[in-house]
Short mmCIF file of C-alpha atoms in Angstrom, two decimals:
data_model
loop_
_atom_site.label_atom_id
_atom_site.label_comp_id
_atom_site.label_asym_id
_atom_site.label_seq_id
_atom_site.Cartn_x
_atom_site.Cartn_y
_atom_site.Cartn_z
CA MET A 1 -5.92 -8.66 -19.86
CA SER A 2 -2.34 -8.72 -18.62
CA ARG A 3 -1.57 -8.49 -14.92
CA THR A 4 0.50 -5.34 -15.57
CA ILE A 5 -2.40 -3.46 -17.18
CA MET A 6 -4.79 -4.59 -14.44
CA LEU A 7 -2.32 -3.50 -11.72
CA ALA A 8 -1.95 -0.12 -13.42
CA ALA A 9 -5.74 0.31 -13.42
CA VAL A 10 -5.92 -0.66 -9.75
CA ALA A 11 -3.04 1.65 -8.79
CA ALA A 12 -4.59 4.58 -10.68
CA SER A 13 -7.94 4.15 -8.98
CA LEU A 14 -6.30 3.83 -5.56
CA THR A 15 -4.15 6.89 -6.12
CA LEU A 16 -7.27 8.92 -6.81
CA ALA A 17 -9.26 7.33 -3.96
CA GLY A 18 -6.45 7.64 -1.43
CA CYS A 19 -6.15 11.38 -1.85
CA GLY A 20 -9.41 11.98 -0.01
CA GLY A 21 -8.34 13.99 3.03
CA GLU A 22 -11.29 16.11 4.09
CA ALA A 23 -13.55 15.03 1.24
CA ALA A 24 -13.36 11.40 2.39
CA ASP A 25 -14.31 12.34 5.93
CA LYS A 26 -17.42 10.87 7.55
CA GLY A 27 -18.91 14.34 7.69
CA ASP A 28 -18.78 14.72 11.46
CA GLY A 29 -15.87 17.17 11.41
CA ALA A 30 -13.60 14.79 13.31
CA GLY A 31 -11.47 14.09 10.24
CA THR A 32 -10.77 17.60 9.03
CA ALA A 33 -7.25 18.49 8.00
CA SER A 34 -6.57 20.51 11.15
CA SER A 35 -7.62 17.79 13.59
CA ALA A 36 -5.95 15.12 11.45
CA ALA A 37 -2.70 17.09 11.47
CA ALA A 38 -2.67 16.90 15.24
CA LYS A 39 -2.63 13.09 14.93
CA SER A 40 0.41 13.08 12.65
CA GLY A 41 3.66 15.01 12.36
CA THR A 42 5.38 17.24 9.87
CA ALA A 43 8.00 14.65 8.88
CA PRO A 44 7.73 10.91 8.24
CA PRO A 45 8.85 8.61 11.05
CA ARG A 46 12.53 7.56 10.76
CA ASP A 47 11.56 3.94 10.07
CA TRP A 48 9.04 4.91 7.36
CA ASN A 49 10.82 6.91 4.66
CA ALA A 50 7.93 6.86 2.20
CA ALA A 51 10.13 8.71 -0.33
CA ASP A 52 12.41 5.63 -0.55
CA ALA A 53 10.46 2.39 -0.31
CA CYS A 54 13.60 0.48 -1.39
CA ALA A 55 15.41 1.66 1.76
CA VAL A 56 12.49 0.76 4.04
CA VAL A 57 12.43 -2.82 2.70
CA ASP A 58 15.82 -3.61 1.20
CA LYS A 59 16.81 -6.56 -1.02
CA ALA A 60 17.70 -8.80 1.92
CA ALA A 61 14.41 -8.19 3.75
CA MET A 62 12.30 -8.79 0.64
CA SER A 63 14.36 -11.87 -0.24
CA ALA A 64 13.80 -13.32 3.25
CA ILE A 65 10.03 -12.84 3.00
CA LEU A 66 9.68 -14.18 -0.54
CA GLY A 67 12.15 -17.04 -0.09
CA GLN A 68 14.22 -16.18 -3.14
CA ALA A 69 16.99 -13.79 -4.13
CA VAL A 70 16.23 -10.24 -5.17
CA THR A 71 18.62 -9.37 -8.00
CA GLU A 72 17.75 -5.71 -8.48
CA THR A 73 15.62 -2.91 -7.04
CA ARG A 74 14.25 0.15 -8.81
CA LEU A 75 12.81 3.19 -7.07
CA GLY A 76 10.09 5.11 -8.89
CA ASN A 77 6.98 7.26 -8.56
CA VAL A 78 8.61 9.42 -5.88
CA SER A 79 6.51 12.34 -4.69
CA GLN A 80 7.64 14.65 -1.90
CA SER A 81 5.30 16.40 0.52
CA ASP A 82 4.69 20.13 0.51
CA GLY A 83 3.41 19.94 4.08
CA ALA A 84 -0.18 19.22 3.10
CA THR A 85 0.27 16.43 0.55
CA ALA A 86 1.54 12.89 1.00
CA VAL A 87 5.03 11.51 0.42
CA THR A 88 5.00 8.41 -1.81
CA SER A 89 7.35 6.06 -3.62
CA GLU A 90 7.34 2.62 -5.15
CA CYS A 91 10.10 0.02 -5.10
CA SER A 92 10.17 -2.67 -7.77
CA TYR A 93 12.07 -5.85 -6.87
CA GLN A 94 13.38 -8.08 -9.68
CA LEU A 95 13.58 -11.69 -8.49
CA ALA A 96 16.10 -14.40 -9.41
CA ASP A 97 13.41 -16.51 -11.09
CA GLY A 98 12.42 -13.60 -13.37
CA GLY A 99 9.38 -12.63 -11.32
CA SER A 100 8.84 -9.34 -9.57
CA ALA A 101 7.33 -7.75 -6.48
CA THR A 102 6.46 -4.13 -5.67
CA LEU A 103 6.05 -2.04 -2.56
CA MET A 104 4.31 1.34 -2.66
CA LEU A 105 4.54 3.45 0.49
CA ARG A 106 2.58 6.58 1.41
CA TRP A 107 2.91 8.85 4.43
CA SER A 108 0.53 11.75 4.99
CA PRO A 109 1.40 14.78 7.12
CA ILE A 110 -2.30 15.30 7.86
CA GLY A 111 -3.03 11.82 9.20
CA ASP A 112 -5.85 11.14 6.74
CA ASN A 113 -6.43 7.40 7.28
CA SER A 114 -10.03 8.10 8.29
CA GLU A 115 -12.86 5.61 8.04
CA GLY A 116 -14.10 7.55 5.01
CA SER A 117 -10.73 7.37 3.22
CA ILE A 118 -10.40 3.67 3.99
CA ASN A 119 -13.90 2.95 2.68
CA LEU A 120 -13.31 5.07 -0.43
CA THR A 121 -10.10 3.16 -1.17
CA ARG A 122 -11.67 -0.24 -0.52
CA ASN A 123 -14.73 0.55 -2.65
CA GLY A 124 -12.55 1.89 -5.49
CA LEU A 125 -10.45 -1.27 -5.44
CA GLU A 126 -13.55 -3.47 -5.27
CA GLN A 127 -15.15 -1.71 -8.27
CA THR A 128 -11.95 -1.90 -10.32
CA LEU A 129 -11.43 -5.60 -9.64
CA LYS A 130 -15.12 -6.37 -10.17
CA GLY A 131 -14.70 -5.24 -13.77
CA PHE A 132 -12.15 -8.04 -14.22
CA GLY A 133 -14.05 -10.69 -12.25
CA GLY A 134 -12.10 -10.22 -9.02
CA HIS A 135 -13.00 -9.26 -5.48
CA VAL A 136 -11.50 -7.82 -2.30
CA GLU A 137 -11.09 -9.76 0.94
CA THR A 138 -10.86 -7.86 4.24
CA ILE A 139 -8.06 -9.07 6.50
CA ASP A 140 -9.01 -8.48 10.12
CA GLY A 141 -6.34 -7.70 12.71
CA LEU A 142 -3.81 -6.27 10.28
CA GLY A 143 -3.08 -2.57 10.66
CA LYS A 144 -5.96 -0.13 10.91
CA ALA A 145 -7.50 -1.82 7.84
CA ALA A 146 -6.24 -4.25 5.22
CA PHE A 147 -7.63 -5.70 1.99
CA TRP A 148 -6.29 -8.60 -0.09
CA ALA A 149 -6.87 -8.73 -3.85
CA GLY A 150 -6.17 -12.34 -4.81
CA MET A 151 -6.50 -11.61 -8.51
CA THR A 152 -3.52 -9.23 -8.47
CA LYS A 153 -1.74 -10.77 -5.46
CA SER A 154 -1.76 -7.40 -3.75
CA LEU A 155 -2.37 -6.26 -0.21
CA ASN A 156 -3.51 -2.75 0.68
CA VAL A 157 -2.83 -1.89 4.31
CA PHE A 158 -3.50 1.25 6.35
CA ILE A 159 -1.13 1.60 9.32
CA GLY A 160 -2.08 4.05 12.04
CA GLU A 161 -3.43 7.45 11.04
CA ASP A 162 -0.78 8.39 8.48
CA LYS A 163 0.77 5.36 6.71
CA PHE A 164 -0.43 3.26 3.78
CA ALA A 165 1.21 0.51 1.73
CA ILE A 166 0.37 -1.53 -1.34
CA ILE A 167 2.32 -4.78 -1.45
CA THR A 168 2.27 -6.88 -4.63
CA VAL A 169 3.97 -10.26 -4.59
CA PRO A 170 4.50 -13.05 -7.15
CA ALA A 171 1.70 -15.56 -7.67
CA SER A 172 2.14 -18.63 -5.48
CA GLU A 173 0.27 -20.60 -2.84
CA ALA A 174 2.06 -18.46 -0.23
CA SER A 175 1.33 -15.04 -1.80
CA ARG A 176 -1.17 -13.86 0.80
CA GLU A 177 0.97 -15.01 3.73
CA GLN A 178 4.08 -13.35 2.24
CA ALA A 179 2.25 -10.04 1.77
CA VAL A 180 0.87 -10.19 5.32
CA ALA A 181 4.38 -10.95 6.69
CA LEU A 182 5.74 -7.88 4.88
CA ALA A 183 2.87 -5.74 6.20
CA ARG A 184 3.69 -6.87 9.73
CA LYS A 185 7.35 -5.99 9.16
CA LEU A 186 6.12 -2.50 8.20
CA GLY A 187 4.30 -2.18 11.53
CA ALA A 188 0.77 -3.34 10.64
#
């Protein structure tokens, strides 16, 4: 199966899993929308414009992390918030060697990065990759939670109560380190 089809399957399952909000709560009432909203704001932080992932990590920044020129960026999958739903976008980076990288950003006005949402996302990713013979590796000390999928060269990272990123980099011996460096640049 091609990497593109597998990444699409992973992204689709994460999109569904990451929309948990109250349903993904631990059930103790601490993660309800009203208490989560108090942990977040009504507008994304200035340095985290989730509606424009290409502006958050521009060509020069991505080029520095990957060690090669970025020739083109393409913004897609933009979704604006209505005050209760998340802002998202994805930036695709075309590389000088013909390869590519992507960065998907999400910011939630209700601060829904609860333990339940994180577990739902991790389990969804694990089940999807398991079907293709892959697995998920937890990366301790990176953001609120982070998971590396070596099969797809992608890093899922929850940052604080309201930010989430999926970073996909080209296959190389340095893929994991490059993704972690980008996550740190994003504040993880």
